[in-house]
Amino acid sequence: MKPTKIYKDVVDINSLKELSKEYLIKATDGKSIIVLYKGKVLFEKGETLKEDEKKEMVIALYKTIKKVKIKDVECIVNKIETKISTDIKKDLENISKKYEKVLIEAFSRKAKKVMLLYSNGTLVYVEGEYKKLLEDKKAILDIYEVIEEIKLSRLDLLKKYNLTEPSEEEIKEIIENALGDEIWKTL
């Protein structure tokens, strides 16, 4: 995805954090890169920008941020591009090697919607009918750069599936049914 705006400025970490409340920020001085979103540093590579230090940096502002839930992980992603593929297997392989972490939403006639998560060129998660996708002759691939992964807590997962935390009595009943009444007394 193309940035909304690119400019060069002398900045410190606080001004970048303030700016990142409205945008995803990618800033570089040529030696290091820093990525910020919602006032937090998500990624830093190279020299870290110290609290009272000012540097001239090229700053790219991105507006299209999306949250995607995959299994028990919530991903903050930035759309890079949309591609029409006629050689799906080859295109998926090329895309997965091009980015460190990438999420691909693939749409085809047979498979409908398939979500693929790649990390360092390896497919780590699939949601949907992957085999049908590979059998299809044509697909639309929406490619997203994974900016941050947030592991969902047990409570978040319970809410997601409309479940409630079991009470002490329910836990006791489950253990008694599974192991017998005598086992519960020893715990």
CSV table of C-alpha atoms in Angstrom, one decimal:
chain,number,residue,atom,x,y,z
A,1,MET,CA,0.0,0.0,0.0
A,2,LYS,CA,1.3,3.4,-0.8
A,3,PRO,CA,1.7,5.9,2.1
A,4,THR,CA,-0.7,8.8,2.4
A,5,LYS,CA,2.2,11.2,2.8
A,6,ILE,CA,6.0,11.0,2.7
A,7,TYR,CA,8.2,13.9,4.0
A,8,LYS,CA,11.5,14.6,5.6
A,9,ASP,CA,11.7,16.3,9.0
A,10,VAL,CA,13.8,16.6,12.2
A,11,VAL,CA,11.9,14.6,14.8
A,12,ASP,CA,12.3,13.0,18.2
A,13,ILE,CA,10.5,9.9,19.5
A,14,ASN,CA,7.8,11.9,21.3
A,15,SER,CA,6.8,13.8,18.1
A,16,LEU,CA,6.6,10.4,16.2
A,17,LYS,CA,4.5,8.9,19.0
A,18,GLU,CA,2.1,11.8,18.8
A,19,LEU,CA,1.9,11.6,15.0
A,20,SER,CA,1.2,7.8,15.3
A,21,LYS,CA,-2.0,8.3,17.1
A,22,GLU,CA,-3.7,9.0,13.8
A,23,TYR,CA,-1.4,7.1,11.4
A,24,LEU,CA,0.8,4.1,11.1
A,25,ILE,CA,4.3,5.7,10.9
A,26,LYS,CA,7.4,4.3,9.3
A,27,ALA,CA,10.5,6.5,9.8
A,28,THR,CA,14.0,6.0,8.6
A,29,ASP,CA,17.3,7.8,8.7
A,30,GLY,CA,19.0,5.4,6.2
A,31,LYS,CA,20.7,3.4,9.0
A,32,SER,CA,17.7,2.5,11.2
A,33,ILE,CA,13.9,2.1,10.8
A,34,ILE,CA,11.2,2.6,13.4
A,35,VAL,CA,7.5,1.7,13.1
A,36,LEU,CA,4.9,3.2,15.4
A,37,TYR,CA,1.1,2.9,15.8
A,38,LYS,CA,-1.3,4.4,18.4
A,39,GLY,CA,1.5,6.0,20.3
A,40,LYS,CA,3.6,2.8,20.7
A,41,VAL,CA,6.7,1.6,19.0
A,42,LEU,CA,5.9,-1.6,17.2
A,43,PHE,CA,9.3,-2.3,15.6
A,44,GLU,CA,12.8,-0.9,15.7
A,45,LYS,CA,15.8,-2.0,13.7
A,46,GLY,CA,19.2,-0.4,13.8
A,47,GLU,CA,20.0,2.4,16.2
A,48,THR,CA,17.2,3.2,18.6
A,49,LEU,CA,15.9,6.7,18.8
A,50,LYS,CA,16.5,8.0,22.3
A,51,GLU,CA,14.0,10.1,24.3
A,52,ASP,CA,15.8,13.4,24.0
A,53,GLU,CA,17.5,12.8,20.6
A,54,LYS,CA,16.4,14.5,17.4
A,55,LYS,CA,17.2,13.1,14.0
A,56,GLU,CA,16.5,14.0,10.4
A,57,MET,CA,14.3,11.2,9.1
A,58,VAL,CA,12.1,10.4,6.1
A,59,ILE,CA,8.6,9.7,7.5
A,60,ALA,CA,5.9,7.8,5.7
A,61,LEU,CA,2.3,8.0,7.0
A,62,TYR,CA,-0.2,5.2,6.3
A,63,LYS,CA,-3.9,5.4,6.9
A,64,THR,CA,-5.2,2.0,6.0
A,65,ILE,CA,-4.8,-0.2,9.0
A,66,LYS,CA,-6.9,-3.3,9.6
A,67,LYS,CA,-7.3,-5.7,12.6
A,68,VAL,CA,-7.7,-9.3,11.7
A,69,LYS,CA,-8.3,-12.2,14.1
A,70,ILE,CA,-6.6,-15.4,13.2
A,71,LYS,CA,-7.2,-18.3,15.7
A,72,ASP,CA,-6.0,-16.9,19.1
A,73,VAL,CA,-4.0,-14.0,17.6
A,74,GLU,CA,-5.2,-10.5,16.6
A,75,CYS,CA,-3.0,-9.1,13.8
A,76,ILE,CA,-2.7,-5.4,12.9
A,77,VAL,CA,-2.0,-5.4,9.2
A,78,ASN,CA,-1.4,-2.8,6.4
A,79,LYS,CA,-2.6,-3.6,2.9
A,80,ILE,CA,0.3,-3.7,0.5
A,81,GLU,CA,-1.4,-4.6,-2.8
A,82,THR,CA,-4.1,-6.5,-4.6
A,83,LYS,CA,-3.1,-8.9,-7.3
A,84,ILE,CA,-5.0,-11.1,-9.8
A,85,SER,CA,-3.2,-14.4,-10.0
A,86,THR,CA,-3.4,-17.0,-12.8
A,87,ASP,CA,-0.6,-19.1,-11.3
A,88,ILE,CA,-1.7,-19.2,-7.6
A,89,LYS,CA,0.8,-21.6,-6.2
A,90,LYS,CA,3.8,-19.7,-7.7
A,91,ASP,CA,2.5,-16.3,-6.7
A,92,LEU,CA,1.9,-17.4,-3.1
A,93,GLU,CA,5.4,-18.8,-3.0
A,94,ASN,CA,6.9,-15.6,-4.3
A,95,ILE,CA,4.9,-13.3,-2.0
A,96,SER,CA,5.7,-15.4,1.1
A,97,LYS,CA,9.5,-15.1,0.4
A,98,LYS,CA,9.2,-11.4,-0.3
A,99,TYR,CA,8.0,-10.4,3.2
A,100,GLU,CA,9.0,-11.4,6.7
A,101,LYS,CA,5.4,-11.8,7.9
A,102,VAL,CA,2.5,-11.6,5.5
A,103,LEU,CA,-1.2,-12.3,5.5
A,104,ILE,CA,-2.9,-13.1,2.2
A,105,GLU,CA,-6.7,-13.1,1.7
A,106,ALA,CA,-7.3,-15.1,-1.4
A,107,PHE,CA,-10.7,-15.1,-3.2
A,108,SER,CA,-11.5,-17.7,-5.9
A,109,ARG,CA,-14.6,-19.4,-7.4
A,110,LYS,CA,-14.1,-22.8,-5.9
A,111,ALA,CA,-12.5,-21.8,-2.5
A,112,LYS,CA,-14.4,-18.5,-1.9
A,113,LYS,CA,-12.2,-16.9,0.8
A,114,VAL,CA,-9.0,-18.4,2.1
A,115,MET,CA,-6.7,-16.7,4.7
A,116,LEU,CA,-3.0,-17.6,4.6
A,117,LEU,CA,-0.4,-16.4,7.2
A,118,TYR,CA,3.2,-16.8,6.3
A,119,SER,CA,6.2,-16.2,8.5
A,120,ASN,CA,9.7,-16.1,6.9
A,121,GLY,CA,8.5,-17.9,3.8
A,122,THR,CA,6.7,-20.7,5.8
A,123,LEU,CA,2.9,-21.2,5.8
A,124,VAL,CA,2.0,-21.1,9.5
A,125,TYR,CA,-1.8,-20.8,9.4
A,126,VAL,CA,-4.6,-21.5,6.8
A,127,GLU,CA,-8.3,-20.7,7.2
A,128,GLY,CA,-10.6,-21.9,4.4
A,129,GLU,CA,-10.3,-24.4,1.6
A,130,TYR,CA,-6.6,-24.2,0.6
A,131,LYS,CA,-6.7,-27.2,-1.7
A,132,LYS,CA,-9.6,-25.8,-3.7
A,133,LEU,CA,-7.7,-22.5,-4.0
A,134,LEU,CA,-4.7,-24.2,-5.5
A,135,GLU,CA,-7.0,-26.1,-8.0
A,136,ASP,CA,-8.6,-22.9,-9.2
A,137,LYS,CA,-7.2,-21.2,-12.3
A,138,LYS,CA,-7.6,-17.6,-11.1
A,139,ALA,CA,-7.8,-15.8,-7.8
A,140,ILE,CA,-7.7,-12.3,-6.3
A,141,LEU,CA,-4.9,-12.0,-3.7
A,142,ASP,CA,-5.1,-9.2,-1.1
A,143,ILE,CA,-1.7,-8.9,0.4
A,144,TYR,CA,-1.2,-7.5,3.9
A,145,GLU,CA,2.0,-6.8,5.8
A,146,VAL,CA,1.7,-8.0,9.4
A,147,ILE,CA,2.7,-5.1,11.7
A,148,GLU,CA,1.9,-6.5,15.1
A,149,GLU,CA,0.6,-9.7,16.5
A,150,ILE,CA,-1.4,-9.6,19.8
A,151,LYS,CA,-1.9,-12.9,21.5
A,152,LEU,CA,-5.5,-13.0,22.8
A,153,SER,CA,-6.0,-13.8,26.4
A,154,ARG,CA,-8.2,-16.6,27.7
A,155,LEU,CA,-10.9,-14.1,28.6
A,156,ASP,CA,-10.8,-12.6,25.0
A,157,LEU,CA,-11.2,-16.1,23.6
A,158,LEU,CA,-14.1,-16.9,25.9
A,159,LYS,CA,-15.8,-13.6,24.7
A,160,LYS,CA,-15.1,-14.4,21.1
A,161,TYR,CA,-16.9,-17.8,21.3
A,162,ASN,CA,-19.6,-16.5,23.7
A,163,LEU,CA,-18.4,-18.8,26.5
A,164,THR,CA,-18.2,-18.1,30.2
A,165,GLU,CA,-15.5,-18.9,32.7
A,166,PRO,CA,-16.6,-22.1,34.6
A,167,SER,CA,-17.4,-21.6,38.3
A,168,GLU,CA,-15.8,-23.5,41.1
A,169,GLU,CA,-18.8,-25.8,41.4
A,170,GLU,CA,-18.7,-26.5,37.6
A,171,ILE,CA,-15.0,-27.3,37.8
A,172,LYS,CA,-15.6,-29.6,40.8
A,173,GLU,CA,-18.4,-31.4,39.0
A,174,ILE,CA,-16.2,-31.9,35.8
A,175,ILE,CA,-13.4,-33.4,37.9
A,176,GLU,CA,-15.7,-35.6,39.9
A,177,ASN,CA,-17.3,-36.9,36.7
A,178,ALA,CA,-14.0,-37.5,35.0
A,179,LEU,CA,-11.9,-38.8,37.9
A,180,GLY,CA,-14.4,-39.8,40.7
A,181,ASP,CA,-15.4,-38.3,44.0
A,182,GLU,CA,-12.3,-39.6,45.9
A,183,ILE,CA,-9.8,-37.8,43.6
A,184,TRP,CA,-11.5,-34.4,44.3
A,185,LYS,CA,-10.9,-34.7,48.0
A,186,THR,CA,-7.2,-35.1,47.6
A,187,LEU,CA,-6.8,-31.9,45.5
